[in-house]
Short mmCIF file of C-alpha atoms in Angstrom, two decimals:
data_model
loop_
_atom_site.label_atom_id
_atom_site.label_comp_id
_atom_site.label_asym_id
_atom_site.label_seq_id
_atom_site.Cartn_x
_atom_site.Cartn_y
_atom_site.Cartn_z
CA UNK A 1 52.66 -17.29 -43.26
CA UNK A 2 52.50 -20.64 -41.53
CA UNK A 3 52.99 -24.51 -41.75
CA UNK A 4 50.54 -27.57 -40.95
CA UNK A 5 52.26 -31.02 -40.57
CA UNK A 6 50.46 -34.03 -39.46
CA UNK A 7 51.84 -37.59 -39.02
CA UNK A 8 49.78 -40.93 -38.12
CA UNK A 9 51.62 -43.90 -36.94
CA UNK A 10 49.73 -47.40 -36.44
CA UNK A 11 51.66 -49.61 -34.28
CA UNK A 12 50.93 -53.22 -34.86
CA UNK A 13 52.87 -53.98 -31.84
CA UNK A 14 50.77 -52.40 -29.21
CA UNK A 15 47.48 -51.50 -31.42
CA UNK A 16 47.68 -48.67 -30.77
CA UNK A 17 47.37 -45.39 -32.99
CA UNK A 18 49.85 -42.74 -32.80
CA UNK A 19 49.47 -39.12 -33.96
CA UNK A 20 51.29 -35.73 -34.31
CA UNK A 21 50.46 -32.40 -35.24
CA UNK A 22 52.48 -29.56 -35.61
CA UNK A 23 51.56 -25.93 -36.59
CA UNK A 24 53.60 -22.49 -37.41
CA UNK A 25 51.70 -19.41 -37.87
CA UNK A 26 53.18 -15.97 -38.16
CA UNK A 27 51.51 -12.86 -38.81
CA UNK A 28 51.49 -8.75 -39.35
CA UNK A 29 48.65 -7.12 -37.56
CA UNK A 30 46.79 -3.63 -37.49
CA UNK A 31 48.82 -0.83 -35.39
CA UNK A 32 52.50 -2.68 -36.06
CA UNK A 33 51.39 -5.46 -33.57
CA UNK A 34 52.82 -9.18 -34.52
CA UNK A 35 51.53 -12.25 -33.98
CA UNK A 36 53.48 -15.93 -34.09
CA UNK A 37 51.65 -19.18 -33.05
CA UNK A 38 53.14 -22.62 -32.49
CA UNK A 39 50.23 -25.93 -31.95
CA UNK A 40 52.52 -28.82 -30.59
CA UNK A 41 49.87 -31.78 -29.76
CA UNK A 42 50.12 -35.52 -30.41
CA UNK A 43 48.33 -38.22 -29.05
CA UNK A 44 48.94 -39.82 -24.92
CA UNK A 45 51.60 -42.10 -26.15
CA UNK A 46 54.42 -39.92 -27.52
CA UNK A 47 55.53 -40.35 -31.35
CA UNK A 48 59.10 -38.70 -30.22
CA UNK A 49 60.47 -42.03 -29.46
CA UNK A 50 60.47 -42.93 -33.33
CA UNK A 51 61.93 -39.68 -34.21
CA UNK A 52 65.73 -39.27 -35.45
CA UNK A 53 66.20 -36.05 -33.27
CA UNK A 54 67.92 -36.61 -30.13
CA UNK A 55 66.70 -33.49 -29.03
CA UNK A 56 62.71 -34.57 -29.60
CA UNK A 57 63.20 -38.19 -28.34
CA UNK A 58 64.87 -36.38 -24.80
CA UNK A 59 62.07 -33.61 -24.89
CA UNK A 60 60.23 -33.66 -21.84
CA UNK A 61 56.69 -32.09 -22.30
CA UNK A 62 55.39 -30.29 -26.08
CA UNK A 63 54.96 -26.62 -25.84
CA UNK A 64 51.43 -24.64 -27.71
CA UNK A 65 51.56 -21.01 -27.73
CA UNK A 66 50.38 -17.57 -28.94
CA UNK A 67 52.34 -14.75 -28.65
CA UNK A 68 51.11 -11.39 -30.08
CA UNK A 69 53.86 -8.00 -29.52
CA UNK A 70 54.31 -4.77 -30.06
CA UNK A 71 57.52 -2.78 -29.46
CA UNK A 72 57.51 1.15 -29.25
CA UNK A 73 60.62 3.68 -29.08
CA UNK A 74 60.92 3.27 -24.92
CA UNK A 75 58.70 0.15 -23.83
CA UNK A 76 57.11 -3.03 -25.44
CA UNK A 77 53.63 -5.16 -24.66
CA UNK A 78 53.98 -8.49 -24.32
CA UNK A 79 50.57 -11.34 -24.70
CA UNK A 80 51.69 -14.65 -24.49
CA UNK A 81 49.00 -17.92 -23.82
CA UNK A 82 50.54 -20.71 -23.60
CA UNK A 83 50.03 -24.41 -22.37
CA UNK A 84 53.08 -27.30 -21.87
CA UNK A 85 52.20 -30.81 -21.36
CA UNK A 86 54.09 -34.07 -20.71
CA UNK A 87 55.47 -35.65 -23.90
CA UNK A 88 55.79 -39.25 -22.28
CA UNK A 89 53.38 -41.86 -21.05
CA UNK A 90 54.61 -42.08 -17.37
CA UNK A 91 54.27 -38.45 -16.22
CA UNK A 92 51.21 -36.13 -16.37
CA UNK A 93 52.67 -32.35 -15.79
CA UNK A 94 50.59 -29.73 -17.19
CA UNK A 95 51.54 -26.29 -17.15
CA UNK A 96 49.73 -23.14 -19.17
CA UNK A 97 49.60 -19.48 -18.90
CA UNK A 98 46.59 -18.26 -20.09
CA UNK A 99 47.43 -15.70 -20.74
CA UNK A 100 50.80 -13.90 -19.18
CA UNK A 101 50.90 -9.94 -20.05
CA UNK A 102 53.23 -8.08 -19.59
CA UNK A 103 54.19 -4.33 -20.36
CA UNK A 104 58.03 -3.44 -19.63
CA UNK A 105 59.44 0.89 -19.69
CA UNK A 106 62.73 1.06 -21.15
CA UNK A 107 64.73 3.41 -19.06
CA UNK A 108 63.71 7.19 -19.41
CA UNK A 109 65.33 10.28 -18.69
CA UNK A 110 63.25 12.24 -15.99
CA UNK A 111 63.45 15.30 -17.24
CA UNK A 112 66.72 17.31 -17.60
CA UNK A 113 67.97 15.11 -14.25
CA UNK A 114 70.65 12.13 -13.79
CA UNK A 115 67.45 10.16 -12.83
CA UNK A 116 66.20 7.41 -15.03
CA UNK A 117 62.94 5.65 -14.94
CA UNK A 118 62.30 1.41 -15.77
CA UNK A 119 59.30 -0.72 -15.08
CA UNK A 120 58.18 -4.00 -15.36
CA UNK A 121 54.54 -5.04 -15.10
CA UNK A 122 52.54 -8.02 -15.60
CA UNK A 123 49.24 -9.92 -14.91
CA UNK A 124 49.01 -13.62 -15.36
CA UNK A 125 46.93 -16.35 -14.86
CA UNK A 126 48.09 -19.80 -14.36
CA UNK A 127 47.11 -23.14 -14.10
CA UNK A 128 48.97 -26.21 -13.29
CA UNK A 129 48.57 -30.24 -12.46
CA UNK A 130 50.06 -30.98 -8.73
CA UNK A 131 49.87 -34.85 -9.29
CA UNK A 132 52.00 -36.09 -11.94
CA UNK A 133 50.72 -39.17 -12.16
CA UNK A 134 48.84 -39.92 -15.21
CA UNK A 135 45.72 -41.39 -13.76
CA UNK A 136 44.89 -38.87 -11.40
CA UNK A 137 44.61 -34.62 -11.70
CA UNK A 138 44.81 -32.28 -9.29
CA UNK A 139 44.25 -28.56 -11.06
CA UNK A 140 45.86 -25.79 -9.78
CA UNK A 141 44.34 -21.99 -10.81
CA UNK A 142 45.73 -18.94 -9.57
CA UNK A 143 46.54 -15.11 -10.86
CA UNK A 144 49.35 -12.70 -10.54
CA UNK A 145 49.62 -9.45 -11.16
CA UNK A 146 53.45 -7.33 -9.74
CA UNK A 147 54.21 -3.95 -10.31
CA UNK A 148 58.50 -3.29 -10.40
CA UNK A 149 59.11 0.04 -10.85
CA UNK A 150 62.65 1.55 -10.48
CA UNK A 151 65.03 4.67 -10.57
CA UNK A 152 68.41 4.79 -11.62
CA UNK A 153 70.71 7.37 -11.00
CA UNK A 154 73.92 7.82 -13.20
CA UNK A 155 76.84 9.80 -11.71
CA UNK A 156 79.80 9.76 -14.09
CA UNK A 157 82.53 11.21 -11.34
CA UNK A 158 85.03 11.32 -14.16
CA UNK A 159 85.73 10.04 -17.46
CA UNK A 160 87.04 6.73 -16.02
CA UNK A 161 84.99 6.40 -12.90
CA UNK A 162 81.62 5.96 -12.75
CA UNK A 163 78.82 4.87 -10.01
CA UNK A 164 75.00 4.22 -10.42
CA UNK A 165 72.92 3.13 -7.65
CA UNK A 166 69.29 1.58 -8.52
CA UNK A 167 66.09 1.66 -6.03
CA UNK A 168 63.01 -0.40 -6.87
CA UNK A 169 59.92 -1.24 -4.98
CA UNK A 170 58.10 -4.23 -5.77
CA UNK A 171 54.50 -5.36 -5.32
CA UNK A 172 52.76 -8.94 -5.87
CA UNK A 173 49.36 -9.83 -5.82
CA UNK A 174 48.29 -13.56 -6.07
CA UNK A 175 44.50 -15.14 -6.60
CA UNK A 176 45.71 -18.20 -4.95
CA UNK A 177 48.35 -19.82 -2.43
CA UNK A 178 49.69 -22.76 -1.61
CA UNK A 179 51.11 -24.94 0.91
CA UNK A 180 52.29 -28.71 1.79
CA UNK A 181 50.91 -30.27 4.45
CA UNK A 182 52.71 -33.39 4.36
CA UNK A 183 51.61 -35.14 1.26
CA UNK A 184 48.94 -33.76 0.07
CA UNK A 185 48.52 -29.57 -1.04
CA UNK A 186 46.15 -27.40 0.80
CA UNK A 187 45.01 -24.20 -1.48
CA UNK A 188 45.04 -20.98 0.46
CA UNK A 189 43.09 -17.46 -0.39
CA UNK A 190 44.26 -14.57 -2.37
CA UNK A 191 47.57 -12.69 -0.38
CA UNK A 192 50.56 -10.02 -1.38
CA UNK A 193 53.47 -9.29 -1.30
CA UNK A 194 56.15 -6.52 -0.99
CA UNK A 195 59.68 -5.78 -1.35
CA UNK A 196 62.74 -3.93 -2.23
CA UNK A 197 65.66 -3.70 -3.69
CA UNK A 198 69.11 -1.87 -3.89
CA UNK A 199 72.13 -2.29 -6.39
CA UNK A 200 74.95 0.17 -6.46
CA UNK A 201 77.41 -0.46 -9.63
CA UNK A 202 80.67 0.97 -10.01
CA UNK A 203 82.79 1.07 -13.39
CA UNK A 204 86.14 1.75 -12.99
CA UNK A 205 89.12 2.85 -12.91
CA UNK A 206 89.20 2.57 -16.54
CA UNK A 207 92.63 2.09 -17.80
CA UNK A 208 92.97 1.99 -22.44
CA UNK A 209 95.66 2.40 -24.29
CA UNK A 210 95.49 3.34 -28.08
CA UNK A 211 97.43 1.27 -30.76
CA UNK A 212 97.90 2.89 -34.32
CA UNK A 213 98.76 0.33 -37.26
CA UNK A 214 100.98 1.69 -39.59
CA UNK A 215 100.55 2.86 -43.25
CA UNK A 216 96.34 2.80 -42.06
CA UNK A 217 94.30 5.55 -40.47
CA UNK A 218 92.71 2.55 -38.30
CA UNK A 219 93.44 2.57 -34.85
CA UNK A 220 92.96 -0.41 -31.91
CA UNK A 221 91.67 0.30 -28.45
CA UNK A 222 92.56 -1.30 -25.85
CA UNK A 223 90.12 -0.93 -22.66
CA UNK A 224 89.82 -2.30 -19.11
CA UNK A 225 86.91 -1.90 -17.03
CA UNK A 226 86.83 -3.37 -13.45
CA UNK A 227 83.29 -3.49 -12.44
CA UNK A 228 81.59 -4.07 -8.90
CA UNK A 229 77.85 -4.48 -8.35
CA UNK A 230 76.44 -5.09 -4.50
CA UNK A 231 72.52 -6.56 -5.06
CA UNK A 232 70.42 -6.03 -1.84
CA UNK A 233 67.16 -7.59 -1.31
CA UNK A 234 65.70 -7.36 2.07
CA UNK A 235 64.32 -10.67 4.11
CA UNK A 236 60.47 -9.37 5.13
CA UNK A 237 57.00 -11.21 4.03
CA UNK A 238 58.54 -14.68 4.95
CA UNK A 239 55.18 -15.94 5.77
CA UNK A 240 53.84 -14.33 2.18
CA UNK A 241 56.73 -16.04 0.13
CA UNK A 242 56.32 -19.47 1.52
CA UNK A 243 52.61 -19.58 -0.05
CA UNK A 244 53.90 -18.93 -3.31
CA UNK A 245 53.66 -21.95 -5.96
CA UNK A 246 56.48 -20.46 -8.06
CA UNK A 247 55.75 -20.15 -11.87
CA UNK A 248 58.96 -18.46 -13.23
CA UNK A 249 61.80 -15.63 -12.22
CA UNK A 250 58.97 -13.56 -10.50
CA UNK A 251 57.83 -15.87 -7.77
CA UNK A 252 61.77 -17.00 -7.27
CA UNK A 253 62.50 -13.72 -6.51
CA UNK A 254 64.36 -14.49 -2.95
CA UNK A 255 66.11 -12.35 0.14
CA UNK A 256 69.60 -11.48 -1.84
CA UNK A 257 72.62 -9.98 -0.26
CA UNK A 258 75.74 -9.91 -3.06
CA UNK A 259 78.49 -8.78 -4.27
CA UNK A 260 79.57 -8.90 -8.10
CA UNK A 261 82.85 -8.49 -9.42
CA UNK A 262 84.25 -8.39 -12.82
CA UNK A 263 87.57 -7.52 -14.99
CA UNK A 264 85.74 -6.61 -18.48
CA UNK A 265 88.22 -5.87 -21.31
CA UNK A 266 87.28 -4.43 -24.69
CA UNK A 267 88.75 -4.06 -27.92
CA UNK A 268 87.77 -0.76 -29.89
CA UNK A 269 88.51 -0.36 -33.69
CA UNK A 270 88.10 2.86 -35.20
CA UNK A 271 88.05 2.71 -39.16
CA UNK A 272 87.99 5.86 -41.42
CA UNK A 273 85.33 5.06 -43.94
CA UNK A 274 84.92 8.04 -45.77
CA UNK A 275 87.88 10.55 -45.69
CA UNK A 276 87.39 12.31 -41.78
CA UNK A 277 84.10 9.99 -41.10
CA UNK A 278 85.30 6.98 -38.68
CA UNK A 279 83.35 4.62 -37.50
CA UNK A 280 83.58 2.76 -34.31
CA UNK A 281 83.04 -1.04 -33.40
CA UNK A 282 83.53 -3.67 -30.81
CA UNK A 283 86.05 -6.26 -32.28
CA UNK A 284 86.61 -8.40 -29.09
CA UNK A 285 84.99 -8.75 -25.48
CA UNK A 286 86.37 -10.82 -22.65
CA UNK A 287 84.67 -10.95 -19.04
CA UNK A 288 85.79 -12.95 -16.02
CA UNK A 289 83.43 -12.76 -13.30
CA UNK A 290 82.24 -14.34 -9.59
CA UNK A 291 79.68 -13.19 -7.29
CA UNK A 292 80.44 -13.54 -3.25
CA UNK A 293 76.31 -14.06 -1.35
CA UNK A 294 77.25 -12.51 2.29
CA UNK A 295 73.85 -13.83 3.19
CA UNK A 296 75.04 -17.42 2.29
CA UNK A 297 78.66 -16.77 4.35
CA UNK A 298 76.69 -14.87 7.49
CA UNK A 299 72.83 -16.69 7.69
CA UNK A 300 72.71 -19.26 11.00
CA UNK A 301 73.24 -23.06 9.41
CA UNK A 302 72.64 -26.25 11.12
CA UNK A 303 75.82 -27.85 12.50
CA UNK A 304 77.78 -29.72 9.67
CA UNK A 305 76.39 -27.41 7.26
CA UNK A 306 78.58 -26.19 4.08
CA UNK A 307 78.85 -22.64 3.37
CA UNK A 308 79.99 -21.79 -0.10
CA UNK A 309 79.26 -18.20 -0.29
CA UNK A 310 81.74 -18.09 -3.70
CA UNK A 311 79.75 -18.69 -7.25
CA UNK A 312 81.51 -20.13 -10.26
CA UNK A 313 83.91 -18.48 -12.10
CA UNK A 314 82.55 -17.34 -15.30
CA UNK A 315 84.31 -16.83 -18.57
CA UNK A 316 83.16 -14.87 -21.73
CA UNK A 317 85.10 -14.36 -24.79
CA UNK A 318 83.08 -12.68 -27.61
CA UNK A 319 84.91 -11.84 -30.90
CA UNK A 320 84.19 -10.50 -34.22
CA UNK A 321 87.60 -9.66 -35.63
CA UNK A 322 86.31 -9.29 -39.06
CA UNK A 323 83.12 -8.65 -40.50
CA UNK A 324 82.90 -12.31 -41.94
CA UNK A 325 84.37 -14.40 -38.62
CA UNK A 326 82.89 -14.67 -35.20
CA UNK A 327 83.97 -16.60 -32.18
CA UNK A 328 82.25 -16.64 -28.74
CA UNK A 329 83.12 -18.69 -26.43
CA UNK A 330 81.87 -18.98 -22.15
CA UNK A 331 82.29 -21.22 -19.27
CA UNK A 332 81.95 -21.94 -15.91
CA UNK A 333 84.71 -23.14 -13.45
CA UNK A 334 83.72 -24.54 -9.78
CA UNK A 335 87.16 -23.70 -7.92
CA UNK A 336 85.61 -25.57 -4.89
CA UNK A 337 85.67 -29.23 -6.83
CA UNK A 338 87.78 -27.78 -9.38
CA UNK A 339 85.62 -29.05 -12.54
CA UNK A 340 84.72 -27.36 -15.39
CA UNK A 341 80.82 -27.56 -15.10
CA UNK A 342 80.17 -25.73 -18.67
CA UNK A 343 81.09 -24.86 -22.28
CA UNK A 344 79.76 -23.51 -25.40
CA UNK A 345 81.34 -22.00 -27.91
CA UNK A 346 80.27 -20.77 -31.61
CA UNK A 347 82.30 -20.28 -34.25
CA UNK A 348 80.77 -18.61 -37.48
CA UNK A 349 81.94 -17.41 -41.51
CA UNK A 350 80.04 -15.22 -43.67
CA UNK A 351 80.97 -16.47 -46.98
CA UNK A 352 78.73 -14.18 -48.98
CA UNK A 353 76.18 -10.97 -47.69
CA UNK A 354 73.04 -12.74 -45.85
CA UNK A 355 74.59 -15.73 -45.89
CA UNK A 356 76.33 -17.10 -42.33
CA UNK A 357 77.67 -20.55 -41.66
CA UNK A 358 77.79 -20.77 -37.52
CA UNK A 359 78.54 -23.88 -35.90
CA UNK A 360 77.72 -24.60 -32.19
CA UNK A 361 78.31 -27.18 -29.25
CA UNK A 362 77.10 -26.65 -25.76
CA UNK A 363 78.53 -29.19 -23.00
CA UNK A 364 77.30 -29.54 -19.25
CA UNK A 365 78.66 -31.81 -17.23
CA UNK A 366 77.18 -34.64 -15.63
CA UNK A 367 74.00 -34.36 -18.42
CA UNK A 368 73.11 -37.44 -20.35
CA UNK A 369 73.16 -35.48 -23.88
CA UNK A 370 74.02 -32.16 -25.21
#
């Protein structure tokens, strides 16, 4: 299944001729693999400024890509090629991945133990244009290939206390570096890297309390779950990381030392269906949240320096109180300037089975649109 859409626009104006095209493919394959396309490509000279779409007139670069999956009981492979490039005249970014693989474990069981197994893996090869400006190019090629395996350990110490510490090692390999001298970019030879990390998670005490409604066999669940997570990532191959022309979350990852806290509260109901078969569901979520960097409060800082080691507060609300209404709701507070720096919310009805009607506005502040 797919869709073709061209446009041509002559523009007496400038004389000069405008073009779009736009492609959709989608596709089963042999083995339960999938494939989905998209071909976004148009001529130097955007069309986007003629569109009614906010959204494509504020676009900043089109986006081509391939993407061919395949999902299995415990892991998933993952081809994607891709290529962005500017979508206005004064800029000339170009940025493709061709192509990005990666192949991710689920957590396993190790045998009959607490232990639990997860891994991420990729290779990828990139390519990118250092000079923006639309006269000149200055390619970029490089490859990646990291290996992130981890184990998990899950120690329920009662019924409402419960601690799981995770160990991962992670290594990096990279084609390519690169580094700034001044203004201009000097490419550097193939290098690695290594690391660690360490997160210890605690749920608990759990505290619930069980409501019965009367003249029903359904029954409300009240839950509280305090959580706190401490993230360690240790601050070795300096040198390594400041080579690194950073593609996505991989090359960001940085030297982390954190503490998360949360008050999660739950809402269970419990409905008989059949006579003595209940079934349980989630009716409503709501998470408050911050996460205190000890790196950011301890590190050495230049006189005059700020140290805000405290992240935004963050607010979740997800509800589903019926089967035919939905409202989610999150947002972030900064107690330092005391602004609310985001909000979205959805609110949804399902008049009719495989039919919903969702509605959704996303704010940040200090953005031109949204």
């Amino acid at each position: 299944a797919g869709q073709i859409t061209g446009t041509f626009f002559e523009d007496n104006a400038t004389n000069q001729d405008l073009w779009k095209v736009d492609a959709t493919h989608s596709q089963k394959l042999p083995n339960k693999f999938n494939l989905r396309g998209t071909l976004d490509l148009g001529s130097n000279r955007s069309l986007t400024q003629f569109d009614d779409s906010i959204e494509m007139r504020s676009r900043l670069h089109t986006d081509s890509f391939a993407n061919i999956e395949r999902n299995w009981s415990n892991s998933s492979l993952d081809i994607t090629t891709r290529y962005q490039d500017s979508a206005g005249a004064d800029r000339d970014d170009t940025l493709g991945q061709l192509p990005n693989i990666s192949y991710k474990i689920q957590s396993l069981p190790i045998l009959k133990t607490p232990l639990y197994f997860n891994m991420d893996t990729s290779a990828a090869w990139f390519v990118t244009d250092l000079n923006s400006d639309p006269g000149e190019d200055e390619l970029f090629r490089t490859s990646r290939f990291d290996f992130h395996p981890q184990l998990r350990l899950s120690l329920p110490l009662s019924p409402w206390f419960s601690i799981t510490p995770t160990v991962g090692g992670r290594e990096t390999l990279y084609g390519r570096g690169l580094r700034k001298e001044g203004s201009t970019n000097k490419k550097l030879s193939s290098f690695s890297g290594e690391s660690f990390d360490v997160s210890i998670a605690t749920v608990g005490p759990k505290i619930d309390r069980i409501f019965y409604l009367k003249n029903s066999t359904t029954k409300l669940k009240h839950l509280i779950e305090p959580n706190l997570t401490f993230n360690y990532i240790p601050d070795i191959d300096e040198a390594d990381r400041l080579k690194i022309k950073s593609f996505d979350g991989i090359d960001a990852v940085a030297p982390q030392t954190s503490i998360t806290y949360a008050l999660n509260q739950r809402i269970l109901k419990k409905v008989e269906v059949r006579p003595s078969e209940f079934e349980r569901r989630e009716v409503m979520r709501f998470n408050v949240s911050q996460t205190y960097d000890i790196r950011e409060a301890t590190i050495e800082k230049s006189a005059g320096s700020l140290r805000r080691p405290f992240s935004e507060i963050r607010f979740d609300w997800d509800s589903r109180p019926v089967d035919s209404l939905l409202f989610n709701m999150d947002a972030t507070f900064n107690h330092v300037d005391n602004l609310v720096n985001t909000v979205n919310f959805e609110a949804g009805i399902k008049p009719a089975n495989n039919l919903w009607l969702i509605m959704e506005r996303r704010w940040v502040r200090e953005q031109t649109s949204f």
